[in-house]
């Protein structure tokens, strides 16, 4: 039998997701690609919470936000590669040299 999380666990997960989302906003505002990764984690945490409250519209919204954050994370990498720019110094912001998973647009 699966134990239903207590209210304290649900509240802790909710606030963790909120904090991660806010930190993600700050990182993206400072042009750090890692902010998108935090948005993905935040949205993944929020989906089961809203589904447990039968808030299906919000679940669809968070799944959409998650997909957009994943796409933006990938797109940022591709744009930086095509522009010849280097990302910030953290490992998540800087793809390894020589790695190119992007399709060349217009070339």
Tab-separated table of N, CA and C in Angstrom:
chain	number	residue	atom	x	y	z
A	1	UNK	N	0.832	-1.174	0.000
A	1	UNK	CA	0.000	0.000	0.000
A	1	UNK	C	0.883	1.247	0.000
A	2	UNK	N	0.504	2.235	-0.770
A	2	UNK	CA	1.261	3.477	-0.871
A	2	UNK	C	0.755	4.450	0.184
A	3	UNK	N	1.696	4.988	0.945
A	3	UNK	CA	1.318	5.976	1.950
A	3	UNK	C	1.075	7.321	1.277
A	4	UNK	N	0.006	7.977	1.686
A	4	UNK	CA	-0.295	9.315	1.186
A	4	UNK	C	0.572	10.292	1.976
A	5	UNK	N	1.280	11.201	1.265
A	5	UNK	CA	2.136	12.139	1.995
A	5	UNK	C	1.333	12.990	2.974
A	6	UNK	N	1.973	13.306	4.095
A	6	UNK	CA	1.307	14.161	5.077
A	6	UNK	C	1.245	15.586	4.539
A	7	UNK	N	0.436	16.386	5.173
A	7	UNK	CA	0.281	17.780	4.777
A	7	UNK	C	1.619	18.518	4.862
A	8	UNK	N	2.455	18.167	5.850
A	8	UNK	CA	3.752	18.822	6.006
A	8	UNK	C	4.661	18.542	4.819
A	9	UNK	N	4.633	17.325	4.319
A	9	UNK	CA	5.446	16.968	3.159
A	9	UNK	C	4.958	17.726	1.930
A	10	UNK	N	3.666	17.798	1.754
A	10	UNK	CA	3.097	18.506	0.608
A	10	UNK	C	3.479	19.984	0.647
A	11	UNK	N	3.386	20.588	1.802
A	11	UNK	CA	3.749	21.998	1.950
A	11	UNK	C	5.237	22.187	1.683
A	12	UNK	N	6.071	21.281	2.180
A	12	UNK	CA	7.520	21.382	1.956
A	12	UNK	C	7.854	21.267	0.470
A	13	UNK	N	7.212	20.350	-0.232
A	13	UNK	CA	7.445	20.199	-1.673
A	13	UNK	C	6.971	21.446	-2.414
A	14	UNK	N	5.818	21.960	-2.018
A	14	UNK	CA	5.282	23.155	-2.666
A	14	UNK	C	6.236	24.339	-2.520
A	15	UNK	N	6.702	24.589	-1.312
A	15	UNK	CA	7.600	25.721	-1.096
A	15	UNK	C	8.968	25.502	-1.738
A	16	UNK	N	9.419	24.265	-1.780
A	16	UNK	CA	10.671	23.967	-2.484
A	16	UNK	C	10.528	24.311	-3.957
A	17	UNK	N	9.405	23.937	-4.544
A	17	UNK	CA	9.164	24.238	-5.960
A	17	UNK	C	9.095	25.744	-6.191
A	18	UNK	N	8.466	26.459	-5.282
A	18	UNK	CA	8.366	27.917	-5.414
A	18	UNK	C	9.748	28.555	-5.329
A	19	UNK	N	10.553	28.141	-4.361
A	19	UNK	CA	11.900	28.708	-4.208
A	19	UNK	C	12.753	28.396	-5.435
A	20	UNK	N	12.688	27.162	-5.926
A	20	UNK	CA	13.444	26.808	-7.128
A	20	UNK	C	13.001	27.639	-8.330
A	21	UNK	N	11.695	27.851	-8.460
A	21	UNK	CA	11.188	28.676	-9.556
A	21	UNK	C	11.674	30.110	-9.476
A	22	UNK	N	11.698	30.668	-8.267
A	22	UNK	CA	12.170	32.047	-8.087
A	22	UNK	C	13.672	32.164	-8.362
A	23	UNK	N	14.436	31.197	-7.875
A	23	UNK	CA	15.876	31.208	-8.161
A	23	UNK	C	16.102	31.062	-9.669
A	24	UNK	N	15.297	30.216	-10.312
A	24	UNK	CA	15.373	30.077	-11.765
A	24	UNK	C	15.126	31.394	-12.469
A	25	UNK	N	14.147	32.149	-12.001
A	25	UNK	CA	13.873	33.473	-12.584
A	25	UNK	C	15.083	34.391	-12.456
A	26	UNK	N	15.691	34.414	-11.283
A	26	UNK	CA	16.871	35.256	-11.081
A	26	UNK	C	18.018	34.837	-11.997
A	27	UNK	N	18.238	33.534	-12.120
A	27	UNK	CA	19.324	33.052	-12.974
A	27	UNK	C	19.096	33.427	-14.433
A	28	UNK	N	17.876	33.262	-14.923
A	28	UNK	CA	17.582	33.622	-16.311
A	28	UNK	C	17.715	35.138	-16.496
A	29	UNK	N	17.296	35.899	-15.505
A	29	UNK	CA	17.436	37.360	-15.581
A	29	UNK	C	18.906	37.768	-15.672
A	30	UNK	N	19.769	36.934	-15.094
A	30	UNK	CA	21.217	37.195	-15.159
A	30	UNK	C	21.883	36.409	-16.290
A	31	UNK	N	21.052	35.973	-17.238
A	31	UNK	CA	21.515	35.287	-18.445
A	31	UNK	C	22.290	34.008	-18.139
A	32	UNK	N	21.748	33.226	-17.205
A	32	UNK	CA	22.318	31.932	-16.858
A	32	UNK	C	21.347	30.846	-17.303
A	33	UNK	N	21.821	29.993	-18.152
A	33	UNK	CA	20.979	28.932	-18.704
A	33	UNK	C	20.496	27.971	-17.630
A	34	UNK	N	21.220	27.838	-16.537
A	34	UNK	CA	20.845	26.909	-15.475
A	34	UNK	C	19.483	27.253	-14.858
A	35	UNK	N	19.025	28.489	-15.032
A	35	UNK	CA	17.697	28.852	-14.539
A	35	UNK	C	16.599	28.017	-15.171
A	36	UNK	N	16.777	27.654	-16.448
A	36	UNK	CA	15.779	26.812	-17.113
A	36	UNK	C	15.720	25.432	-16.472
A	37	UNK	N	16.875	24.909	-16.065
A	37	UNK	CA	16.904	23.603	-15.405
A	37	UNK	C	16.144	23.649	-14.086
A	38	UNK	N	16.294	24.743	-13.345
A	38	UNK	CA	15.543	24.875	-12.091
A	38	UNK	C	14.046	24.971	-12.359
A	39	UNK	N	13.669	25.644	-13.439
A	39	UNK	CA	12.250	25.704	-13.794
A	39	UNK	C	11.701	24.314	-14.104
A	40	UNK	N	12.482	23.486	-14.773
A	40	UNK	CA	12.039	22.121	-15.075
A	40	UNK	C	11.770	21.370	-13.767
A	41	UNK	N	12.727	21.419	-12.840
A	41	UNK	CA	12.563	20.722	-11.564
A	41	UNK	C	11.359	21.272	-10.801
A	42	UNK	N	11.229	22.584	-10.758
A	42	UNK	CA	10.115	23.215	-10.060
A	42	UNK	C	8.773	22.752	-10.624
A	43	UNK	N	8.656	22.763	-11.936
A	43	UNK	CA	7.395	22.356	-12.561
A	43	UNK	C	7.108	20.875	-12.365
A	44	UNK	N	8.151	20.051	-12.401
A	44	UNK	CA	7.954	18.614	-12.159
A	44	UNK	C	7.439	18.378	-10.740
A	45	UNK	N	7.923	19.162	-9.786
A	45	UNK	CA	7.435	19.033	-8.407
A	45	UNK	C	5.983	19.495	-8.268
A	46	UNK	N	5.602	20.509	-9.026
A	46	UNK	CA	4.260	21.079	-8.880
A	46	UNK	C	3.163	20.255	-9.555
A	47	UNK	N	3.489	19.540	-10.606
A	47	UNK	CA	2.451	18.795	-11.344
A	47	UNK	C	1.707	17.810	-10.450
A	48	UNK	N	2.394	16.918	-9.718
A	48	UNK	CA	1.630	15.986	-8.884
A	48	UNK	C	0.822	16.684	-7.782
A	49	UNK	N	1.340	17.804	-7.298
A	49	UNK	CA	0.594	18.523	-6.255
A	49	UNK	C	-0.739	19.035	-6.774
A	50	UNK	N	-0.731	19.655	-7.945
A	50	UNK	CA	-1.993	20.187	-8.468
A	50	UNK	C	-2.911	19.061	-8.945
A	51	UNK	N	-2.323	17.973	-9.429
A	51	UNK	CA	-3.162	16.824	-9.812
A	51	UNK	C	-3.853	16.228	-8.592
A	52	UNK	N	-3.166	16.201	-7.446
A	52	UNK	CA	-3.774	15.656	-6.228
A	52	UNK	C	-4.960	16.505	-5.770
A	53	UNK	N	-4.978	17.757	-6.166
A	53	UNK	CA	-6.101	18.657	-5.847
A	53	UNK	C	-7.092	18.749	-7.002
A	54	UNK	N	-6.908	17.885	-8.007
A	54	UNK	CA	-7.763	17.825	-9.194
A	54	UNK	C	-7.822	19.166	-9.926
A	55	UNK	N	-6.691	19.837	-9.976
A	55	UNK	CA	-6.578	21.112	-10.686
A	55	UNK	C	-5.901	20.825	-12.029
A	56	UNK	N	-6.664	20.255	-12.941
A	56	UNK	CA	-6.121	19.753	-14.189
A	56	UNK	C	-5.618	20.860	-15.112
A	57	UNK	N	-6.266	22.001	-15.083
A	57	UNK	CA	-5.803	23.123	-15.898
A	57	UNK	C	-4.412	23.578	-15.484
A	58	UNK	N	-4.172	23.677	-14.176
A	58	UNK	CA	-2.841	24.056	-13.695
A	58	UNK	C	-1.812	22.981	-14.023
A	59	UNK	N	-2.218	21.714	-13.965
A	59	UNK	CA	-1.292	20.634	-14.323
A	59	UNK	C	-0.859	20.774	-15.781
A	60	UNK	N	-1.803	21.065	-16.654
A	60	UNK	CA	-1.471	21.278	-18.072
A	60	UNK	C	-0.539	22.469	-18.215
A	61	UNK	N	-0.794	23.538	-17.464
A	61	UNK	CA	0.059	24.721	-17.510
A	61	UNK	C	1.484	24.384	-17.075
A	62	UNK	N	1.644	23.661	-15.961
A	62	UNK	CA	2.981	23.323	-15.468
A	62	UNK	C	3.705	22.364	-16.410
A	63	UNK	N	2.988	21.433	-17.013
A	63	UNK	CA	3.616	20.544	-18.005
A	63	UNK	C	4.080	21.360	-19.207
A	64	UNK	N	3.270	22.316	-19.626
A	64	UNK	CA	3.650	23.192	-20.743
A	64	UNK	C	4.861	24.034	-20.374
A	65	UNK	N	4.868	24.611	-19.170
A	65	UNK	CA	6.027	25.379	-18.706
A	65	UNK	C	7.284	24.514	-18.683
A	66	UNK	N	7.140	23.281	-18.244
A	66	UNK	CA	8.272	22.358	-18.190
A	66	UNK	C	8.829	22.107	-19.588
A	67	UNK	N	7.945	21.844	-20.537
A	67	UNK	CA	8.379	21.610	-21.923
A	67	UNK	C	9.053	22.856	-22.497
A	68	UNK	N	8.500	24.029	-22.228
A	68	UNK	CA	9.104	25.272	-22.716
A	68	UNK	C	10.476	25.518	-22.085
A	69	UNK	N	10.621	25.209	-20.815
A	69	UNK	CA	11.919	25.380	-20.148
A	69	UNK	C	12.957	24.421	-20.735
A	70	UNK	N	12.543	23.184	-21.021
A	70	UNK	CA	13.475	22.228	-21.639
A	70	UNK	C	13.876	22.700	-23.033
A	71	UNK	N	12.909	23.166	-23.802
A	71	UNK	CA	13.202	23.675	-25.134
A	71	UNK	C	14.122	24.892	-25.053
A	72	UNK	N	13.848	25.804	-24.132
A	72	UNK	CA	14.667	27.007	-23.986
A	72	UNK	C	16.087	26.663	-23.562
A	73	UNK	N	16.238	25.681	-22.678
A	73	UNK	CA	17.560	25.230	-22.252
A	73	UNK	C	18.361	24.754	-23.470
A	74	UNK	N	17.735	23.929	-24.293
A	74	UNK	CA	18.388	23.404	-25.497
A	74	UNK	C	18.648	24.520	-26.509
A	75	UNK	N	17.664	25.391	-26.719
A	75	UNK	CA	17.788	26.466	-27.704
A	75	UNK	C	18.899	27.436	-27.337
A	76	UNK	N	19.035	27.738	-26.046
A	76	UNK	CA	20.083	28.633	-25.569
A	76	UNK	C	21.446	28.065	-25.932
A	77	UNK	N	21.598	26.776	-25.729
A	77	UNK	CA	22.847	26.104	-26.097
A	77	UNK	C	23.108	26.238	-27.593
A	78	UNK	N	22.110	25.990	-28.407
A	78	UNK	CA	22.270	26.059	-29.864
A	78	UNK	C	22.588	27.468	-30.339
A	79	UNK	N	21.897	28.448	-29.787
A	79	UNK	CA	22.159	29.833	-30.181
A	79	UNK	C	23.568	30.261	-29.804
A	80	UNK	N	24.024	29.844	-28.636
A	80	UNK	CA	25.374	30.193	-28.209
A	80	UNK	C	26.408	29.539	-29.122
A	81	UNK	N	26.158	28.316	-29.517
A	81	UNK	CA	27.082	27.619	-30.418
A	81	UNK	C	27.138	28.301	-31.779
A	82	UNK	N	25.967	28.664	-32.304
A	82	UNK	CA	25.938	29.264	-33.632
A	82	UNK	C	26.533	30.670	-33.632
A	83	UNK	N	26.447	31.370	-32.485
A	83	UNK	CA	27.024	32.712	-32.379
A	83	UNK	C	28.490	32.678	-31.993
A	84	UNK	N	29.003	31.510	-31.654
A	84	UNK	CA	30.393	31.396	-31.243
A	84	UNK	C	30.659	31.929	-29.850
A	85	UNK	N	29.610	32.136	-29.062
A	85	UNK	CA	29.773	32.636	-27.698
A	85	UNK	C	30.048	31.488	-26.744
A	86	UNK	N	30.678	31.781	-25.653
A	86	UNK	CA	30.843	30.824	-24.564
A	86	UNK	C	29.839	31.160	-23.477
A	87	UNK	N	29.345	30.143	-22.827
A	87	UNK	CA	28.398	30.336	-21.745
A	87	UNK	C	29.155	30.703	-20.465
A	88	UNK	N	28.398	30.916	-19.421
A	88	UNK	CA	28.992	31.195	-18.117
A	88	UNK	C	29.786	29.989	-17.648
A	89	UNK	N	30.494	30.124	-16.580
A	89	UNK	CA	31.496	29.137	-16.203
A	89	UNK	C	30.963	27.835	-15.620
A	90	UNK	N	29.744	27.766	-15.131
A	90	UNK	CA	29.280	26.536	-14.504
A	90	UNK	C	29.075	25.440	-15.552
A	91	UNK	N	29.177	24.205	-15.096
A	91	UNK	CA	29.102	23.058	-16.011
A	91	UNK	C	27.770	22.996	-16.740
A	92	UNK	N	26.691	23.327	-16.072
A	92	UNK	CA	25.378	23.243	-16.719
A	92	UNK	C	25.210	24.347	-17.758
A	93	UNK	N	25.895	25.466	-17.564
A	93	UNK	CA	25.789	26.573	-18.498
A	93	UNK	C	26.743	26.431	-19.679
A	94	UNK	N	27.767	25.616	-19.550
A	94	UNK	CA	28.766	25.481	-20.610
A	94	UNK	C	28.807	24.049	-21.117
A	95	UNK	N	28.358	23.806	-22.339
A	95	UNK	CA	28.447	22.466	-22.895
A	95	UNK	C	29.909	22.124	-23.184
A	96	UNK	N	30.251	20.839	-23.201
A	96	UNK	CA	31.629	20.455	-23.485
A	96	UNK	C	32.055	20.913	-24.871
A	97	UNK	N	33.327	21.233	-25.003
A	97	UNK	CA	33.853	21.632	-26.301
A	97	UNK	C	33.657	20.501	-27.307
A	98	UNK	N	33.305	20.858	-28.508
A	98	UNK	CA	33.151	19.876	-29.576
A	98	UNK	C	31.807	19.183	-29.615
A	99	UNK	N	30.953	19.407	-28.623
A	99	UNK	CA	29.636	18.779	-28.603
A	99	UNK	C	28.652	19.705	-29.294
A	100	UNK	N	27.939	19.160	-30.284
A	100	UNK	CA	26.957	19.979	-31.009
A	100	UNK	C	25.751	19.103	-31.325
A	101	UNK	N	24.692	19.287	-30.546
A	101	UNK	CA	23.449	18.550	-30.761
A	101	UNK	C	22.425	19.387	-31.508
A	102	UNK	N	22.864	20.485	-32.059
A	102	UNK	CA	21.956	21.415	-32.698
A	102	UNK	C	22.014	21.234	-34.210
A	103	UNK	N	20.907	21.519	-34.839
A	103	UNK	CA	20.863	21.535	-36.290
A	103	UNK	C	21.287	22.916	-36.752
A	104	UNK	N	22.145	22.966	-37.731
A	104	UNK	CA	22.564	24.269	-38.254
A	104	UNK	C	21.420	24.881	-39.030
A	105	UNK	N	21.032	26.061	-38.615
A	105	UNK	CA	19.938	26.745	-39.272
A	105	UNK	C	20.501	27.621	-40.384
A	106	UNK	N	20.004	27.431	-41.571
A	106	UNK	CA	20.353	28.287	-42.699
A	106	UNK	C	21.760	28.111	-43.217
A	107	UNK	N	22.463	27.045	-42.825
A	107	UNK	CA	23.802	26.840	-43.364
A	107	UNK	C	24.013	25.415	-43.774
